[in-house]
């Protein structure tokens, strides 16, 4: 069975309000999300599921259906504020979505096979997709999930600090936990993060999560139970969010299963700062010129 790719795109309405508002990086106007889908298809993913907002569905489909029609199966899922909140009344002043793990949970009825999860606007690289596809086909089980571990040095910005989930990896190559490190930046050639009033150095090879996960459908049952607990504790907090690492940490801590850390040498791209954009465009141009991608992905 071919794995599915689940793309978290519910927060992209402002960026995809019209064709003119799409950030174009490729030589034929490709966006970052186009490269992720292209890499997924050639790695053997058989279906793309987009998590989007219902009020933006038709415009979103108009953007992607002409590109993908006949190339891969597509499906669209809505992240609704009231989804999976049975027994709880969502506060009237709650406007913030419930978070990435809730977004994944909203795809419960659309996915019955092993699947990967990515952010819509991050560039993950061919190597990462190929390794994830292999894991999903051959290793993924109800008690065996995965996360792609990027080299920290390939995820930092030259224009300001970033936050990263640093992976703690045990002797078996499995995830022991994720520690959120904030204000990571390059100073005098060294990567450091802020810890109180101290600067602590991290090696460039340090594995970090960039929200590229591999799951079996059993994750939905785990997530649904945890989301109910989350609502009991956080319903009245308008800023609370149910993140994927919450589910993963519980999965590991409870002894339910293990999470393999898949190392990749891929360069991660993202536009954390507007100054990052020219660098992303230049990096993609170099990959195209080197033959990694065609001049026009969907021609």
XYZ file of C-alpha atoms in Angstrom:
299
model
C 0.000 0.000 0.000
C 1.368 3.405 -0.956
C 1.763 5.868 1.935
C -0.124 9.152 2.144
C 1.250 12.653 2.674
C -0.740 14.897 4.998
C 0.017 18.604 4.491
C -0.832 21.069 7.248
C -2.163 24.027 5.266
C -5.018 25.347 7.390
C -2.981 28.382 8.383
C -2.133 29.368 4.821
C -5.287 31.264 3.830
C -3.628 34.665 4.051
C -0.782 33.492 1.836
C -3.016 31.786 -0.721
C -5.675 34.487 -0.931
C -5.031 34.790 -4.633
C -2.487 33.585 -7.158
C -0.622 36.862 -6.872
C -0.115 36.324 -3.162
C 1.667 32.979 -3.520
C 5.356 33.294 -2.701
C 7.098 32.022 -5.818
C 10.619 30.621 -5.549
C 11.083 28.234 -8.479
C 12.071 29.200 -12.036
C 8.516 28.592 -13.280
C 6.809 30.208 -10.309
C 6.784 27.140 -8.062
C 6.047 27.570 -4.374
C 7.770 25.582 -1.641
C 4.717 23.355 -1.291
C 5.025 22.377 -4.973
C 8.499 20.969 -4.340
C 7.297 18.941 -1.346
C 4.490 17.397 -3.384
C 6.841 16.679 -6.282
C 9.345 14.979 -3.948
C 6.553 12.971 -2.336
C 5.222 11.691 -5.654
C 8.609 10.525 -6.886
C 9.307 8.901 -3.506
C 6.190 6.773 -3.956
C 3.466 8.523 -1.970
C 0.108 7.642 -3.483
C -2.164 10.313 -2.037
C -1.927 13.916 -0.897
C -4.310 15.092 1.820
C -4.492 18.823 2.452
C -5.731 20.152 5.777
C -7.283 23.534 4.980
C -9.975 25.932 6.132
C -13.433 25.295 4.758
C -13.979 28.931 3.797
C -10.981 28.723 1.501
C -11.560 25.299 -0.051
C -12.630 26.299 -3.556
C -9.807 28.802 -4.050
C -7.277 26.302 -2.730
C -8.492 23.578 -5.079
C -8.310 25.970 -8.034
C -4.626 26.458 -7.283
C -3.618 22.810 -6.914
C -6.034 20.637 -8.887
C -4.793 21.767 -12.336
C -1.224 20.914 -11.301
C -1.932 17.560 -9.685
C -4.810 16.164 -11.731
C -3.762 12.793 -13.135
C -0.498 12.778 -11.178
C -1.637 11.822 -7.684
C -4.845 11.279 -5.716
C -5.862 14.291 -3.632
C -8.240 14.866 -0.742
C -9.186 17.885 1.339
C -9.929 17.965 5.057
C -11.151 20.904 7.101
C -9.736 21.828 10.493
C -12.903 22.828 12.284
C -12.803 24.423 15.722
C -15.602 22.153 16.943
C -14.185 18.890 15.612
C -13.610 16.244 18.297
C -14.839 18.552 21.067
C -17.853 16.377 22.030
C -18.823 17.077 25.613
C -17.075 20.439 25.646
C -18.406 23.849 24.704
C -15.820 25.860 22.803
C -15.536 29.360 24.333
C -17.039 32.077 22.149
C -13.795 34.069 22.276
C -11.675 31.155 21.051
C -10.338 32.112 17.603
C -6.975 30.334 17.577
C -6.955 26.833 15.997
C -6.365 23.975 18.429
C -2.898 23.201 17.041
C -1.054 20.753 14.803
C -2.096 17.542 16.577
C -5.745 18.571 16.325
C -5.206 19.296 12.622
C -3.863 15.774 12.137
C -6.802 14.342 14.097
C -9.201 16.075 11.700
C -7.859 13.795 8.921
C -8.987 10.645 10.759
C -11.673 9.707 8.223
C -9.484 10.446 5.180
C -6.487 8.217 5.968
C -6.383 4.435 6.442
C -2.733 3.769 5.619
C 0.688 4.779 7.003
C 1.200 8.495 6.431
C 3.634 11.369 6.804
C 2.875 14.851 8.113
C 4.611 18.043 6.977
C 4.166 21.796 7.163
C 2.907 23.350 3.938
C 5.520 26.067 3.676
C 8.748 24.250 4.577
C 11.201 22.717 2.095
C 12.248 19.269 3.299
C 14.347 17.810 0.479
C 14.296 14.655 -1.645
C 16.411 12.541 0.722
C 13.981 13.090 3.587
C 10.947 12.071 1.509
C 12.643 8.946 0.167
C 13.702 7.799 3.635
C 10.280 8.525 5.098
C 8.525 6.655 2.286
C 10.749 3.633 2.875
C 9.967 3.714 6.597
C 6.229 3.961 6.005
C 6.258 1.044 3.566
C 8.493 -1.297 5.560
C 8.655 -0.388 9.255
C 5.655 1.668 10.297
C 3.268 -0.130 12.681
C 0.785 0.781 15.385
C 3.647 0.818 17.885
C 6.323 2.219 15.571
C 6.284 5.859 14.403
C 9.069 8.139 13.121
C 10.366 11.668 12.815
C 12.953 13.050 10.404
C 15.959 14.418 12.262
C 17.538 17.370 10.455
C 21.032 18.610 11.164
C 20.646 21.816 13.154
C 23.273 23.584 11.074
C 21.097 23.098 7.985
C 18.038 24.744 9.562
C 19.317 28.030 11.044
C 18.774 31.489 9.602
C 21.462 34.035 8.802
C 19.072 36.850 9.678
C 17.920 36.205 13.225
C 17.232 33.650 15.917
C 14.951 30.621 15.543
C 13.331 28.059 17.814
C 13.956 24.364 17.226
C 12.823 21.107 18.780
C 16.082 19.378 19.677
C 15.731 15.593 19.476
C 17.063 13.475 22.319
C 18.057 10.196 20.669
C 18.718 6.988 22.616
C 21.232 4.244 21.833
C 18.728 2.437 19.606
C 18.260 5.523 17.422
C 14.810 6.197 18.813
C 13.379 9.436 20.102
C 13.642 9.829 23.876
C 12.121 13.307 23.864
C 12.085 16.719 22.224
C 13.395 19.782 24.014
C 12.296 23.142 22.644
C 15.282 25.488 22.418
C 14.587 29.141 21.736
C 16.646 31.993 20.347
C 19.018 29.734 18.427
C 21.413 31.777 16.328
C 24.861 31.759 14.782
C 27.374 33.922 16.649
C 31.016 34.025 15.571
C 30.546 30.855 13.565
C 29.018 28.903 16.450
C 25.405 27.850 16.942
C 24.123 28.839 20.368
C 20.803 29.046 22.177
C 19.727 31.226 25.045
C 19.371 29.615 28.465
C 18.517 32.328 30.956
C 21.411 34.750 30.802
C 23.770 32.186 29.269
C 24.572 31.210 25.692
C 24.900 27.451 25.264
C 26.569 25.978 22.182
C 24.985 23.250 20.065
C 26.832 21.245 17.448
C 25.793 21.677 13.801
C 25.015 17.933 13.593
C 22.511 18.099 16.465
C 19.270 16.433 15.270
C 16.196 18.652 15.299
C 12.571 18.078 14.347
C 11.101 20.233 11.593
C 7.627 18.704 11.917
C 8.136 15.856 9.412
C 6.486 12.853 11.090
C 5.607 9.306 10.095
C 2.531 7.681 11.650
C 0.300 4.635 11.459
C -3.470 5.288 11.536
C -3.423 4.141 15.182
C -2.178 7.639 16.041
C -5.725 8.933 15.606
C -7.051 6.903 18.521
C -4.136 8.004 20.702
C -4.648 11.637 19.709
C -8.396 11.603 20.269
C -8.019 10.440 23.874
C -5.267 12.960 24.567
C -7.235 15.802 22.990
C -10.119 15.137 25.362
C -7.692 15.357 28.282
C -6.189 18.489 26.795
C -9.598 20.163 26.598
C -10.351 19.295 30.219
C -7.201 21.131 31.286
C -6.959 23.938 28.731
C -10.426 24.756 27.420
C -10.509 28.209 29.024
C -6.995 29.156 27.894
C -7.417 30.999 24.557
C -3.752 30.529 23.620
C -3.437 26.833 24.427
C -2.558 24.505 21.534
C -2.534 20.745 21.113
C 0.789 20.083 19.358
C 2.077 16.897 17.707
C 4.957 16.540 20.224
C 2.349 16.294 23.013
C 0.986 13.159 21.357
C 4.447 11.773 20.615
C 5.738 12.378 24.145
C 2.723 10.553 25.606
C 3.136 7.704 23.101
C 6.747 7.205 24.221
C 6.287 7.835 27.955
C 3.334 5.442 28.241
C 5.339 2.618 26.675
C 2.833 2.366 23.828
C 5.596 2.311 21.236
C 8.780 3.842 19.861
C 9.586 6.665 17.455
C 12.497 6.181 15.081
C 14.642 9.234 14.352
C 15.383 9.152 10.618
C 18.592 11.100 9.943
C 18.773 13.168 6.785
C 21.418 15.274 5.124
C 18.731 17.349 3.380
C 18.878 21.113 3.605
C 15.768 22.545 5.207
C 14.432 25.826 3.761
C 11.922 28.152 5.322
C 11.189 31.835 5.309
C 11.368 32.785 8.964
C 12.437 36.296 8.032
C 11.722 38.169 4.806
C 15.478 38.361 4.271
C 15.518 34.541 3.989
C 13.556 34.614 0.718
C 16.429 35.390 -1.686
C 18.500 32.607 -0.115
C 15.683 30.106 -0.553
C 15.303 31.133 -4.181
C 19.047 30.842 -4.769
C 19.189 27.398 -3.132
C 16.332 26.112 -5.259
C 17.935 27.555 -8.383
C 21.126 25.676 -7.532
C 19.181 22.423 -7.147
C 17.442 22.987 -10.486
C 20.717 23.852 -12.205
C 22.268 20.734 -10.688
C 19.547 18.548 -12.185
C 17.755 17.724 -8.923
C 14.527 19.268 -10.210
C 13.243 20.198 -13.687
C 12.819 23.823 -14.695
C 9.059 23.333 -14.566
C 7.782 20.787 -12.025
C 4.345 20.256 -13.542
C 4.966 20.622 -17.273
